[in-house]
């Protein structure tokens, strides 16, 4: 019987720990103030002006809903109609990102009464699991408007939504609406297999669907289509269950790293969309120059394929080669299974390629596929010997997300050697030595690498983490995924920035380069076209709501760029410039309170 | 010497015999009805219980899978957990037994619960019911067509065995039957819509055009019919082969039965022998299969719904399994079981009607 069933039987299945707490809202005095200044003259699609009060109300509502940002927030207030002030007990790049980039809001004209109730409850000290807050959330659920009032240049309304396609209507007073030449945005429903025919027949201008290498070849043959190859900042790595021998030996892991040909594996798994990892720093190569100084970078071992070095490392820990087979120090053949999620086709292909390379070297490995639904349990319970899972989870703008994912609990309990009961996950020791010989706790170091607004101090800690990672290889990164986003440059849209432009260094899912070009008016309709912009995504086809805040909100099933056409962010993050650039907001300032 | 009854006595005897026979028939009917209802109730309870347990034993829980989806979109763990917490409000309260009892109490009241993940807090029953008409109509029509055409072709092949017609029919449909349905569907869209451009892609997306209003109006009916041509054809083609081959096999056995020789000796036409003698007997075993397949139409066809972008029950079930939306999974399985049980009961009744031997056998017992 699995853990979930057991949990359900005992009534213990709730949200993962740390997601929300009944007493949500930070306690203690505020230590930081972040002020954000909105641009003027932006109007909601119902004609009311966008003001700081809309955001204050939105934050009150997500307090009631239990959003984690309120673990650091003590208050959000409108200093004037254009200025929002966030008061925080703590500060970090990820907190800043949530404030200026991630959290959009619904209009005061639609949610004003509910915002007011939420604020009153919060200021009265109500707990988020109190009866009053539950009543408020039930009232929120019951509110079913027939349009999602938006401050972006387009909005969503009933009558324009169909299971096969929907249309975003122009909000003439919305953000940058006067600069954008498209009268409407058509969004076709579809995942890859439904999108490909539309794309090949010229009906889509941009798609974020995950195309297979075969699809990519078909797209490349179409003269109207081009492919944007930008970083996704994710990619697979080979994990080892360090509860088992010999996976607990770093020499063994280093030897495996020398055996794997990352270039070949990337090519086999993802074609030109897979870029082999160079630095082996534990996070995206693209972030390395910004976070690691030259001395640290030069000191990293790139683990270029080298069977001789691998053999030397293995021999050093008592392993021997008998005939074509490596045996361990007890005389048993080195034999293990690599588990890989079958739904992530490139991960499975990478596992198969790595398995073949290891077998050619003299190990005996096999590949076992699991469904993606089994990943969380497999990771949490360490139900693997070796595992092909994520080695890069780089949410802009900080590399700590990757470290946190596999070095500590991550999303699903990846590594918890200090657990007093139950699984220890991967069981890689959290106490490690730095290059200088100091003892550090990895969990604390990751937290410190994120703390405060002192970037130089953060970089020092990231450098230490990179050096430890590079020596220890708790996981072996293989390649980084790049997009194969097709754009149609001939049918309706022109003005695409050349692919050498720095905007394409942004992450597709986070600060989408097409969304940025669209919203700042760079993209224009081709003369004589129907002035529509057409894209596709798998939105919720039925049983949705136009309520911005509820779980069945149609808007919330959109990804970028469609989501941002209605709800652009306050600011975008530019990977190339490593800073936030204005959008709905002009600027932000961070002040440490004395 | 026994005295024969006179006409009046004969008439009385006949009447009392008929009355007794009718009484016996009513008893048999009541007994059969009661037995069917009892069997259906037990089956429903059993399937619902097994489903209740099995869906919870599937690897992966809904919250983790929701977070996994958010993570794939580039969200940080903090943001993903926050959002999951806010939008799902997911918290299974009570012990397994308490949940089980509550579930059945709700089911008896016609309440299948609310969706936990796909459309959080939306009632499950309306979600399924709103998708049923298209699913039943689309899959039902295609299934019926494939059955009718399949048994006819199978019969023709059997009665002309070892001729070019037999080889053509059986080899063609054996070949088509071996093509995965999803491949045929994808190829249809790509070839007809993209390469040859003989069918507009719009006609292969959805159940009707976005610019028509669903309802009893000509524009909608015409649009729905046009949108059905390709997906209906694909489903009919891919399910036809099974019926052709099964019917051919059954009919081949019947061709050499005594009653066929007798019919031929009586000078009946070949068409009458084929349709009324061979066909009627050969089709009997297929009736149950057809009825059960009809019952399963309520669970839809993931193939048609996925490739041709028609949101039906099949796609809802596939999404619910992928995202571990327990209430929706349970709801669809329960409704499908109910439909299959009804269809099986209808098949039993049809079988009795089609084959007098079964009716007589029941009466004799």
XYZ file of N, CA and C in Angstrom, chain A residues 210-349:
420
model
N 5.634 21.683 -26.919
C 6.902 20.933 -26.893
C 6.939 19.986 -28.088
N 7.624 20.377 -29.125
C 7.662 19.563 -30.341
C 8.770 18.520 -30.271
N 8.495 17.380 -30.887
C 9.496 16.316 -30.918
C 10.535 16.652 -31.993
N 11.713 16.004 -31.950
C 12.707 16.260 -33.001
C 12.151 16.042 -34.414
N 11.252 15.065 -34.569
C 10.649 14.825 -35.895
C 9.764 16.002 -36.302
N 8.967 16.497 -35.341
C 8.130 17.671 -35.634
C 9.015 18.852 -36.027
N 10.118 18.997 -35.303
C 11.014 20.133 -35.556
C 11.542 20.088 -36.986
N 11.848 18.877 -37.458
C 12.337 18.754 -38.837
C 11.263 19.215 -39.829
N 10.009 18.827 -39.561
C 8.905 19.240 -40.437
C 8.748 20.761 -40.399
N 8.908 21.342 -39.231
C 8.787 22.802 -39.096
C 9.927 23.496 -39.845
N 11.124 22.928 -39.717
C 12.289 23.542 -40.372
C 12.149 23.545 -41.900
N 11.403 22.579 -42.409
C 11.229 22.518 -43.875
C 10.237 23.569 -44.392
N 9.439 24.149 -43.481
C 8.423 25.121 -43.887
C 9.072 26.508 -43.997
N 9.061 27.107 -45.191
C 9.777 28.387 -45.368
C 9.173 29.548 -44.579
N 7.929 29.426 -44.150
C 7.296 30.528 -43.408
C 7.638 30.500 -41.926
N 8.194 29.389 -41.490
C 8.396 29.222 -40.043
C 9.866 29.317 -39.661
N 10.100 29.886 -38.501
C 11.450 29.919 -37.915
C 11.354 29.397 -36.491
N 12.491 28.984 -35.963
C 12.468 28.442 -34.604
C 13.281 29.322 -33.655
N 12.667 29.666 -32.539
C 13.396 30.390 -31.494
C 14.022 29.337 -30.585
N 15.327 29.424 -30.441
C 16.010 28.462 -29.565
C 16.553 29.236 -28.372
N 15.746 29.222 -27.332
C 16.131 29.968 -26.129
C 16.178 28.995 -24.950
N 16.855 29.397 -23.889
C 16.986 28.463 -22.762
C 15.674 28.241 -22.032
N 15.490 27.008 -21.613
C 14.347 26.700 -20.739
C 14.804 26.621 -19.289
N 16.120 26.611 -19.114
C 16.721 26.556 -17.771
C 16.336 25.311 -16.996
N 15.988 24.266 -17.698
C 15.766 22.968 -17.049
C 16.482 21.896 -17.862
N 16.739 20.798 -17.230
C 17.391 19.708 -17.935
C 17.627 18.547 -16.989
N 17.943 17.379 -17.554
C 18.069 16.191 -16.707
C 19.452 16.036 -16.073
N 19.451 15.287 -14.991
C 20.705 14.906 -14.328
C 20.532 13.471 -13.834
N 21.668 12.806 -13.650
C 21.616 11.439 -13.124
C 21.753 11.497 -11.603
N 20.711 11.017 -10.928
C 20.698 11.014 -9.461
C 21.130 9.631 -8.958
N 21.691 9.604 -7.757
C 22.057 8.315 -7.157
C 21.428 8.198 -5.780
N 20.922 7.025 -5.501
C 20.383 6.749 -4.168
C 21.564 6.440 -3.252
N 21.942 7.399 -2.435
C 23.169 7.262 -1.658
C 22.966 6.505 -0.347
N 21.773 5.922 -0.200
C 21.573 4.926 0.845
C 22.259 3.624 0.444
N 22.555 3.511 -0.859
C 23.105 2.259 -1.398
C 24.565 2.443 -1.785
N 25.312 1.371 -1.654
C 26.712 1.387 -2.106
C 26.762 0.938 -3.564
N 27.618 1.439 -4.382
C 28.715 2.368 -4.118
C 28.324 3.822 -4.389
N 26.998 4.087 -4.475
C 26.577 5.441 -4.875
C 26.947 6.499 -3.839
N 27.255 6.045 -2.610
C 27.597 7.014 -1.566
C 29.047 7.495 -1.684
N 29.810 6.891 -2.600
C 31.209 7.305 -2.773
C 31.282 8.379 -3.859
N 31.878 9.527 -3.526
C 31.956 10.589 -4.540
C 32.865 10.169 -5.690
N 33.860 9.315 -5.382
C 34.756 8.862 -6.452
C 33.982 8.064 -7.505
N 33.027 7.284 -7.038
C 32.211 6.513 -7.973
C 31.395 7.464 -8.859
N 30.790 8.462 -8.211
C 29.955 9.408 -8.973
C 30.823 10.194 -9.962
N 32.012 10.565 -9.509
C 32.913 11.300 -10.413
C 33.310 10.415 -11.600
N 33.542 9.140 -11.317
C 33.910 8.213 -12.402
C 32.785 8.120 -13.422
N 31.557 8.025 -12.927
C 30.405 7.953 -13.842
C 30.352 9.227 -14.691
N 30.616 10.378 -14.053
C 30.591 11.648 -14.799
C 31.614 11.633 -15.929
N 32.778 11.027 -15.672
C 33.802 10.945 -16.724
C 33.388 9.987 -17.849
N 32.576 8.999 -17.517
C 32.171 8.023 -18.538
C 31.107 8.619 -19.472
N 30.202 9.414 -18.897
C 29.070 9.913 -19.702
C 29.539 10.935 -20.722
N 29.094 10.727 -21.949
C 29.363 11.703 -23.006
C 28.125 12.601 -23.096
N 28.227 13.780 -22.505
C 27.046 14.654 -22.399
C 26.632 15.203 -23.765
N 27.612 15.439 -24.612
C 27.310 15.961 -25.951
C 26.466 14.937 -26.727
N 26.932 13.706 -26.762
C 26.195 12.663 -27.492
C 24.817 12.444 -26.884
N 24.772 12.415 -25.556
C 23.493 12.151 -24.882
C 22.491 13.245 -25.208
N 22.941 14.497 -25.184
C 22.047 15.612 -25.499
C 21.531 15.501 -26.924
N 22.428 15.160 -27.834
C 22.059 15.055 -29.245
C 21.035 13.937 -29.448
N 21.284 12.798 -28.798
C 20.369 11.661 -28.944
C 19.003 12.002 -28.340
N 19.025 12.629 -27.187
C 17.764 12.844 -26.463
C 16.928 13.965 -27.048
N 17.576 15.027 -27.478
C 16.789 16.209 -27.830
C 17.269 16.899 -29.104
N 18.165 16.275 -29.843
C 18.664 16.901 -31.069
C 19.337 18.225 -30.752
N 19.050 19.209 -31.609
C 19.719 20.501 -31.417
C 19.138 21.284 -30.245
N 18.047 20.814 -29.685
C 17.433 21.518 -28.550
C 18.062 21.122 -27.218
N 19.039 20.218 -27.251
C 19.722 19.840 -26.013
C 21.159 20.344 -26.025
N 21.502 21.179 -25.058
C 22.879 21.708 -24.978
C 23.590 21.050 -23.798
N 24.713 20.353 -24.063
C 25.388 19.668 -22.955
C 25.877 20.660 -21.901
N 25.858 20.227 -20.649
C 26.311 21.085 -19.552
C 27.837 21.202 -19.609
N 28.329 22.422 -19.483
C 29.765 22.637 -19.555
C 30.386 22.718 -18.157
N 29.865 23.630 -17.341
C 30.589 23.966 -16.107
C 30.411 22.962 -14.969
N 29.356 22.210 -14.987
C 29.053 21.282 -13.888
C 29.041 22.033 -12.547
N 28.348 23.177 -12.566
C 28.277 24.015 -11.364
C 27.025 23.726 -10.553
N 26.110 22.950 -11.139
C 24.878 22.627 -10.411
C 23.719 23.517 -10.775
N 23.942 24.475 -11.666
C 22.837 25.291 -12.187
C 23.142 25.658 -13.634
N 22.209 26.343 -14.253
C 22.325 26.615 -15.684
C 23.649 27.279 -16.054
N 24.282 26.775 -17.104
C 25.520 27.372 -17.602
C 25.342 28.859 -17.920
N 24.129 29.223 -18.342
C 23.891 30.615 -18.723
C 24.019 31.569 -17.538
N 23.721 31.046 -16.340
C 23.803 31.895 -15.157
C 25.217 31.931 -14.577
N 26.046 30.994 -15.022
C 27.383 30.863 -14.405
C 28.214 32.149 -14.493
N 28.347 32.777 -15.662
C 29.186 33.984 -15.711
C 28.711 35.076 -14.757
N 27.432 35.168 -14.534
C 26.912 36.204 -13.652
C 27.094 35.900 -12.171
N 27.253 34.645 -11.827
C 27.273 34.276 -10.404
C 28.631 33.774 -9.923
N 29.438 33.267 -10.830
C 30.743 32.737 -10.402
C 31.853 33.587 -11.019
N 32.795 34.008 -10.190
C 33.901 34.794 -10.749
C 34.828 33.887 -11.567
N 35.743 34.522 -12.284
C 36.594 33.773 -13.218
C 37.405 32.698 -12.499
N 37.915 33.033 -11.313
C 38.745 32.059 -10.584
C 37.913 30.820 -10.234
N 36.717 31.040 -9.773
C 35.858 29.893 -9.424
C 35.518 29.083 -10.670
N 35.154 29.803 -11.712
C 34.799 29.112 -12.973
C 35.967 28.249 -13.447
N 37.159 28.848 -13.443
C 38.327 28.112 -13.938
C 38.682 26.926 -13.045
N 38.277 27.014 -11.800
C 38.600 25.928 -10.877
C 37.624 24.759 -10.941
N 36.570 24.921 -11.698
C 35.580 23.830 -11.773
C 36.054 22.742 -12.732
N 35.826 21.509 -12.324
C 36.149 20.360 -13.176
C 35.003 20.163 -14.176
N 35.316 20.189 -15.443
C 34.260 20.047 -16.456
C 33.913 18.586 -16.731
N 34.651 17.681 -16.162
C 34.391 16.241 -16.328
C 34.212 15.871 -17.803
N 35.177 16.313 -18.621
C 35.109 15.928 -20.039
C 35.283 14.419 -20.139
N 34.595 13.807 -21.067
C 34.592 12.346 -21.174
C 36.019 11.800 -21.208
N 36.307 10.929 -20.280
C 37.667 10.404 -20.177
C 37.627 9.067 -19.425
N 37.645 7.981 -20.188
C 37.531 6.638 -19.587
C 38.738 6.315 -18.703
N 39.885 6.875 -19.047
C 41.098 6.590 -18.256
C 40.947 7.166 -16.847
N 40.476 8.426 -16.773
C 40.289 9.045 -15.460
C 39.229 8.293 -14.659
N 38.182 7.859 -15.366
C 37.125 7.105 -14.691
C 37.694 5.818 -14.093
N 38.509 5.123 -14.902
C 39.111 3.861 -14.446
C 40.023 4.099 -13.242
N 40.784 5.192 -13.298
C 41.696 5.495 -12.189
C 40.921 5.737 -10.897
N 39.830 6.478 -10.995
C 39.013 6.760 -9.804
C 38.435 5.468 -9.216
N 37.962 4.595 -10.108
C 37.368 3.333 -9.641
C 38.430 2.434 -9.013
N 39.550 2.378 -9.658
C 40.645 1.549 -9.114
C 41.041 2.065 -7.726
N 41.014 3.396 -7.600
C 41.379 4.015 -6.331
C 40.482 3.614 -5.174
N 39.247 3.210 -5.466
C 38.353 2.780 -4.375
C 38.199 1.244 -4.362
N 39.149 0.570 -4.998
C 39.196 -0.885 -4.869
C 38.420 -1.651 -5.921
N 37.913 -0.956 -6.943
C 37.197 -1.656 -8.004
C 38.212 -2.220 -9.002
N 37.805 -3.285 -9.701
C 38.704 -3.899 -10.680
C 37.934 -4.201 -11.960
N 38.651 -4.254 -13.046
C 37.999 -4.671 -14.281
C 38.365 -6.117 -14.554
N 37.347 -6.981 -14.622
C 37.579 -8.396 -14.940
C 37.012 -8.644 -16.324
N 37.889 -8.851 -17.288
C 37.415 -8.975 -18.667
C 36.828 -7.634 -19.084
N 35.552 -7.684 -19.496
C 34.910 -6.429 -19.914
C 34.050 -5.834 -18.803
N 34.074 -6.437 -17.630
C 33.151 -6.016 -16.567
C 33.895 -5.441 -15.373
N 33.381 -4.307 -14.892
C 33.918 -3.741 -13.657
C 33.274 -4.444 -12.467
N 34.113 -4.808 -11.486
C 33.570 -5.402 -10.255
C 33.971 -4.499 -9.090
N 33.135 -4.501 -8.050
C 33.410 -3.615 -6.916
C 34.408 -4.268 -5.956
N 34.630 -3.640 -4.822
C 35.663 -4.141 -3.910
C 35.259 -5.433 -3.209
N 33.997 -5.898 -3.430
C 33.615 -7.204 -2.891
C 33.588 -8.264 -3.993
N 33.943 -7.850 -5.202
C 34.003 -8.798 -6.311
C 32.709 -8.910 -7.104
N 31.702 -8.103 -6.729
C 30.430 -8.177 -7.470
C 30.446 -7.214 -8.646
N 29.822 -7.616 -9.762
C 29.774 -6.701 -10.919
C 29.039 -5.411 -10.547
N 29.490 -4.314 -11.114
C 28.797 -3.031 -10.889
C 27.532 -3.060 -11.739
N 26.423 -3.227 -11.050
C 25.158 -3.489 -11.751
C 24.079 -2.625 -11.112
N 23.393 -1.815 -11.881
C 22.281 -1.023 -11.315
C 21.272 -0.629 -12.382
N 20.166 -0.124 -11.876
C 19.037 0.228 -12.732
C 18.898 1.746 -12.757
N 18.630 2.300 -13.934
C 18.380 3.741 -14.043
C 16.883 3.934 -14.279
N 16.236 4.584 -13.341
C 14.797 4.851 -13.469
C 14.612 6.187 -14.188
N 13.623 6.229 -15.087
C 13.392 7.486 -15.831
C 11.904 7.645 -16.117
N 11.393 8.873 -16.051
C 9.970 9.089 -16.361
C 9.708 8.963 -17.854
N 8.830 8.033 -18.214
C 8.574 7.775 -19.635
C 7.876 8.958 -20.297
N 7.134 9.735 -19.505
C 6.396 10.866 -20.093
C 7.342 11.969 -20.561
N 8.531 12.047 -19.938
C 9.515 13.035 -20.389
C 10.430 12.301 -21.365
N 10.050 12.377 -22.628
C 10.690 11.531 -23.630
C 12.201 11.747 -23.666
N 12.635 12.999 -23.522
C 14.079 13.266 -23.588
C 14.804 12.701 -22.372
N 14.130 12.657 -21.223
C 14.765 12.083 -20.033
C 14.953 10.578 -20.223
N 13.923 9.942 -20.780
C 14.010 8.497 -21.011
C 15.104 8.191 -22.035
N 15.134 8.991 -23.095
C 16.170 8.781 -24.122
C 17.562 9.013 -23.530
